[in-house]
Short mmCIF file of C-alpha atoms in Angstrom, two decimals:
data_model
loop_
_atom_site.label_atom_id
_atom_site.label_comp_id
_atom_site.label_asym_id
_atom_site.label_seq_id
_atom_site.Cartn_x
_atom_site.Cartn_y
_atom_site.Cartn_z
CA LEU E 1251 -55.65 6.08 -33.85
CA ASP E 1252 -52.13 6.42 -33.34
CA LYS E 1253 -51.63 8.09 -36.47
CA ILE E 1254 -54.28 10.58 -35.51
CA ASP E 1255 -52.91 11.10 -32.21
CA TYR E 1256 -49.56 12.02 -33.87
CA GLY E 1257 -51.07 14.51 -35.81
CA ILE E 1258 -52.92 16.36 -33.30
CA CYS E 1259 -49.62 16.27 -31.18
CA ALA E 1260 -47.87 17.79 -34.26
CA LEU E 1261 -50.60 20.57 -34.58
CA PHE E 1262 -50.44 21.23 -30.83
CA PHE E 1263 -46.68 21.46 -31.25
CA MET E 1264 -46.65 23.98 -34.19
CA ASP E 1265 -49.03 26.04 -32.07
CA PHE E 1266 -46.75 26.13 -29.23
CA ILE E 1267 -43.85 27.24 -31.40
CA ARG E 1268 -45.95 29.96 -32.96
CA SER E 1269 -47.13 31.02 -29.55
CA LEU E 1270 -43.43 31.09 -28.27
CA ILE E 1271 -42.28 33.25 -31.11
CA ARG E 1272 -45.13 35.54 -30.97
CA GLU E 1273 -45.25 35.95 -27.33
CA LYS E 1274 -43.30 39.13 -26.05
CA ARG E 1275 -42.89 37.72 -22.64
CA THR E 1276 -41.40 34.41 -23.32
CA TRP E 1277 -40.93 33.18 -19.65
CA ARG E 1278 -44.24 34.48 -18.69
CA TYR E 1279 -45.85 32.42 -21.46
CA LEU E 1280 -43.75 29.28 -20.51
CA TYR E 1281 -44.57 29.95 -16.61
CA THR E 1282 -48.51 30.22 -17.30
CA TRP E 1283 -49.78 28.24 -20.31
CA GLY E 1284 -46.54 27.44 -22.10
CA TRP E 1285 -45.87 24.19 -20.16
CA LEU E 1286 -49.43 22.96 -20.82
CA ASP E 1287 -49.15 23.64 -24.34
CA LEU E 1288 -45.69 21.81 -24.61
CA LEU E 1289 -46.78 18.95 -22.45
CA SER E 1290 -49.93 18.30 -24.48
CA SER E 1291 -47.75 18.08 -27.68
CA ILE E 1292 -46.20 14.72 -26.19
CA PRO E 1293 -47.60 11.80 -28.03
CA VAL E 1294 -48.60 8.83 -26.07
CA ILE E 1295 -45.98 6.19 -27.11
CA PRO E 1296 -44.36 3.38 -25.07
CA ALA E 1297 -41.33 5.40 -24.17
CA PHE E 1298 -43.39 8.12 -22.49
CA ARG E 1299 -45.90 6.10 -20.85
CA TYR E 1300 -45.24 8.01 -17.66
CA LEU E 1301 -46.55 11.10 -19.37
CA ARG E 1302 -49.96 9.68 -20.21
CA PHE E 1303 -51.40 12.37 -18.20
CA ALA E 1304 -50.62 14.44 -21.23
CA ARG E 1305 -53.99 13.43 -22.69
CA ILE E 1306 -55.59 15.04 -19.64
CA LEU E 1307 -53.60 18.31 -20.55
CA ARG E 1308 -54.35 18.05 -24.12
CA VAL E 1309 -58.35 18.17 -22.98
CA LEU E 1310 -57.73 21.09 -20.88
CA ARG E 1311 -55.84 22.92 -23.66
CA ILE E 1312 -58.83 22.09 -25.96
CA ILE E 1313 -61.13 23.72 -23.33
CA ARG E 1314 -59.05 26.71 -23.41
CA SER E 1315 -58.99 26.86 -27.22
CA LEU E 1316 -62.85 26.61 -27.22
CA LYS E 1317 -62.93 29.74 -24.79
CA MET E 1318 -60.95 31.59 -27.09
CA LEU E 1319 -63.23 30.58 -29.97
CA VAL E 1320 -66.41 31.77 -28.23
CA LYS E 1321 -64.44 35.28 -27.67
CA VAL E 1322 -63.64 35.24 -31.60
CA ILE E 1323 -67.43 34.40 -32.32
CA LYS E 1324 -68.65 37.20 -29.92
CA ARG E 1325 -66.29 39.51 -32.03
CA ASP E 1326 -67.38 38.48 -35.51
CA ARG E 1327 -70.36 36.32 -35.60
CA PRO E 1328 -70.83 36.18 -39.58
CA ALA E 1329 -67.27 34.99 -39.92
CA ALA E 1330 -67.64 32.55 -37.05
CA ILE E 1331 -70.62 31.18 -38.50
CA PHE E 1332 -69.15 30.82 -41.94
CA ALA E 1333 -66.12 29.14 -40.28
CA LEU E 1334 -68.41 26.81 -38.35
CA ILE E 1335 -70.25 25.77 -41.40
CA ILE E 1336 -67.03 25.19 -43.37
CA PHE E 1337 -65.45 22.96 -40.59
CA SER E 1338 -68.66 21.23 -40.11
CA GLY E 1339 -68.98 20.53 -43.75
CA ILE E 1340 -65.29 19.19 -43.75
CA ILE E 1341 -66.20 16.74 -40.83
CA LEU E 1342 -69.30 15.40 -42.48
CA PHE E 1343 -67.22 15.09 -45.85
CA SER E 1344 -64.38 13.02 -44.19
CA MET E 1345 -67.13 10.85 -42.16
CA ILE E 1346 -69.09 10.21 -45.49
CA CYS E 1347 -65.52 9.26 -47.19
CA VAL E 1348 -64.90 6.73 -44.61
CA GLY E 1349 -68.44 5.43 -44.54
CA VAL E 1350 -68.82 4.92 -48.26
CA LEU E 1351 -65.38 3.22 -48.49
CA SER E 1352 -66.28 0.74 -45.43
CA TYR E 1353 -69.44 -0.15 -47.18
CA GLU E 1354 -68.10 -0.30 -50.91
CA ALA E 1355 -64.59 -1.55 -50.59
CA ASP E 1356 -65.77 -5.37 -50.32
CA ALA E 1357 -69.03 -4.96 -52.21
CA PRO E 1358 -69.18 -7.22 -55.44
CA GLY E 1359 -68.91 -5.05 -58.49
CA ALA E 1360 -67.80 -2.00 -56.38
CA THR E 1361 -65.87 0.74 -58.41
CA ILE E 1362 -64.72 2.54 -55.21
CA LYS E 1363 -62.15 0.17 -53.44
CA THR E 1364 -59.34 2.57 -52.25
CA ALA E 1365 -58.91 5.81 -50.27
CA ASP E 1366 -58.24 7.40 -53.69
CA ASP E 1367 -61.12 6.17 -55.31
CA VAL E 1368 -63.54 7.48 -52.60
CA LEU E 1369 -61.81 10.84 -52.37
CA TRP E 1370 -61.93 11.22 -56.26
CA TRP E 1371 -65.62 10.35 -56.19
CA ALA E 1372 -66.42 12.64 -53.08
CA ILE E 1373 -64.80 15.67 -54.76
CA VAL E 1374 -66.52 14.94 -58.08
CA THR E 1375 -69.80 14.26 -56.41
CA CYS E 1376 -69.75 17.21 -54.06
CA SER E 1377 -68.99 19.67 -56.81
CA THR E 1378 -72.18 18.07 -58.57
CA VAL E 1379 -70.17 17.22 -61.67
CA GLY E 1380 -70.43 13.44 -61.43
CA TYR E 1381 -68.34 11.82 -64.23
CA GLY E 1382 -69.79 8.52 -63.41
CA ASP E 1383 -66.65 6.62 -63.72
CA GLU E 1384 -67.08 5.59 -59.96
CA TYR E 1385 -70.25 5.11 -58.14
CA PRO E 1386 -71.53 3.40 -55.22
CA VAL E 1387 -73.33 0.02 -55.75
CA THR E 1388 -74.66 -0.71 -52.15
CA GLU E 1389 -77.83 0.88 -50.59
CA GLN E 1390 -75.76 2.50 -47.68
CA GLY E 1391 -73.25 3.87 -50.07
CA ARG E 1392 -76.16 5.54 -52.29
CA THR E 1393 -77.56 7.01 -49.07
CA LEU E 1394 -74.42 8.68 -48.06
CA ALA E 1395 -73.92 9.76 -51.81
CA ALA E 1396 -77.25 11.76 -51.70
CA LEU E 1397 -76.35 13.36 -48.26
CA LEU E 1398 -73.08 14.20 -50.06
CA MET E 1399 -74.95 15.66 -52.97
CA VAL E 1400 -76.76 17.91 -50.69
CA ILE E 1401 -73.84 19.04 -48.71
CA GLY E 1402 -71.98 19.99 -52.11
CA ILE E 1403 -75.06 22.26 -52.99
CA GLY E 1404 -75.06 23.50 -49.45
CA ALA E 1405 -71.18 24.51 -49.65
CA PHE E 1406 -71.74 26.28 -52.84
CA ALA E 1407 -74.67 28.31 -51.76
CA THR E 1408 -72.69 29.37 -48.57
CA ALA E 1409 -69.76 30.21 -50.38
CA THR E 1410 -71.74 32.58 -52.67
CA THR E 1411 -73.43 34.19 -49.64
CA ALA E 1412 -70.24 34.58 -47.90
CA LEU E 1413 -68.61 36.35 -50.99
CA GLY E 1414 -71.79 38.52 -51.11
CA VAL E 1415 -71.29 39.68 -47.61
CA PHE E 1416 -67.60 40.20 -48.14
CA PHE E 1417 -68.11 42.56 -50.88
CA LYS E 1418 -70.71 44.54 -49.13
CA ARG E 1419 -68.28 45.08 -46.28
CA ILE E 1420 -65.79 46.18 -48.60
CA GLN E 1421 -68.12 48.70 -50.55
CA PRO E 1422 -69.07 50.93 -47.53
CA ASN E 1423 -65.41 50.83 -46.25
CA ALA E 1424 -64.26 52.10 -50.06
CA ALA E 1425 -67.06 54.91 -50.05
CA GLN E 1426 -66.02 55.85 -46.45
CA GLN E 1427 -62.41 56.22 -47.56
CA THR E 1428 -63.56 58.17 -50.75
CA GLN E 1429 -65.36 60.81 -48.37
CA GLN E 1430 -62.26 60.79 -45.95
CA ASP E 1431 -60.12 61.62 -49.10
CA ASN E 1432 -62.45 64.35 -50.41
CA ALA E 1433 -62.58 65.84 -46.95
CA THR E 1434 -58.97 65.98 -46.97
CA ALA E 1435 -58.76 67.53 -50.25
CA THR E 1436 -61.24 70.07 -49.23
CA LEU E 1437 -59.40 71.06 -46.16
CA GLU E 1438 -56.14 71.38 -48.23
CA SER E 1439 -57.78 73.55 -50.63
CA ILE E 1440 -59.34 75.84 -47.74
CA GLU E 1441 -55.90 76.03 -46.21
CA SER E 1442 -54.35 76.97 -49.37
CA ARG E 1443 -56.63 79.71 -49.89
CA LEU E 1444 -56.20 81.07 -46.44
CA SER E 1445 -52.68 81.06 -47.07
CA ARG E 1446 -52.93 83.19 -50.10
CA ILE E 1447 -55.18 85.40 -48.55
CA GLU E 1448 -52.76 85.91 -45.58
CA SER E 1449 -50.18 86.70 -48.03
CA MET E 1450 -52.19 89.05 -49.85
CA LEU E 1451 -52.93 91.09 -46.77
CA SER E 1452 -49.40 90.83 -45.45
CA GLU E 1453 -48.30 92.35 -48.73
CA ARG E 1454 -50.95 95.30 -48.45
CA ASP E 1455 -49.95 95.99 -44.99
CA THR E 1456 -46.26 96.20 -46.28
CA ARG E 1457 -47.24 98.71 -48.83
CA ALA E 1458 -49.21 100.84 -46.54
CA ASP E 1459 -46.48 100.91 -44.24
CA ASP E 1460 -43.98 101.85 -46.96
CA ARG E 1461 -46.57 104.81 -48.10
CA LYS E 1462 -46.65 106.17 -44.68
CA SER E 1463 -42.85 106.27 -44.36
CA SER E 1464 -42.47 108.16 -47.56
#
């Protein structure tokens, strides 16, 4: 748990540095949310016991981040749904790995005994390749393996759908850009013709004036 806490604090601190660099009004940021972001980045270690209230501040920070996430979802729902699916898949992937390792590590005849083993097995299983060099031997492990296979199939289907939506978005933009380029070229051609006509009329008027004067 301490390692997880340190990792979360590191992410919060990097986010604090990023916000501090991007913010144009540095002091305003520090006065409003900056101090909260900084304090929420302090890990709960014995030397900082008097700052244990940083956990509460961290919860407030998460709530603020969730509000920002809601705004992003409202702006672009398809991208938000895709990101949510990916995030949920990563969480389920991690939970399944932990579950399989906990059931298989001490099982007799098990081939999955370390974190490296379960990670390799999970990636191979999720990609529906299945080399067979490592596999669960317990009922609980096999149940989680079946769930992981379903997640792998769903992940590939989601990725394919997302790519299709992405290319559909690109095509209208490309067509719109082509239309704009054609319209610009047409306007430039008309402007060039008008300039030539104006030049011809000017020359004709000049000749007419010369004839009158002569």
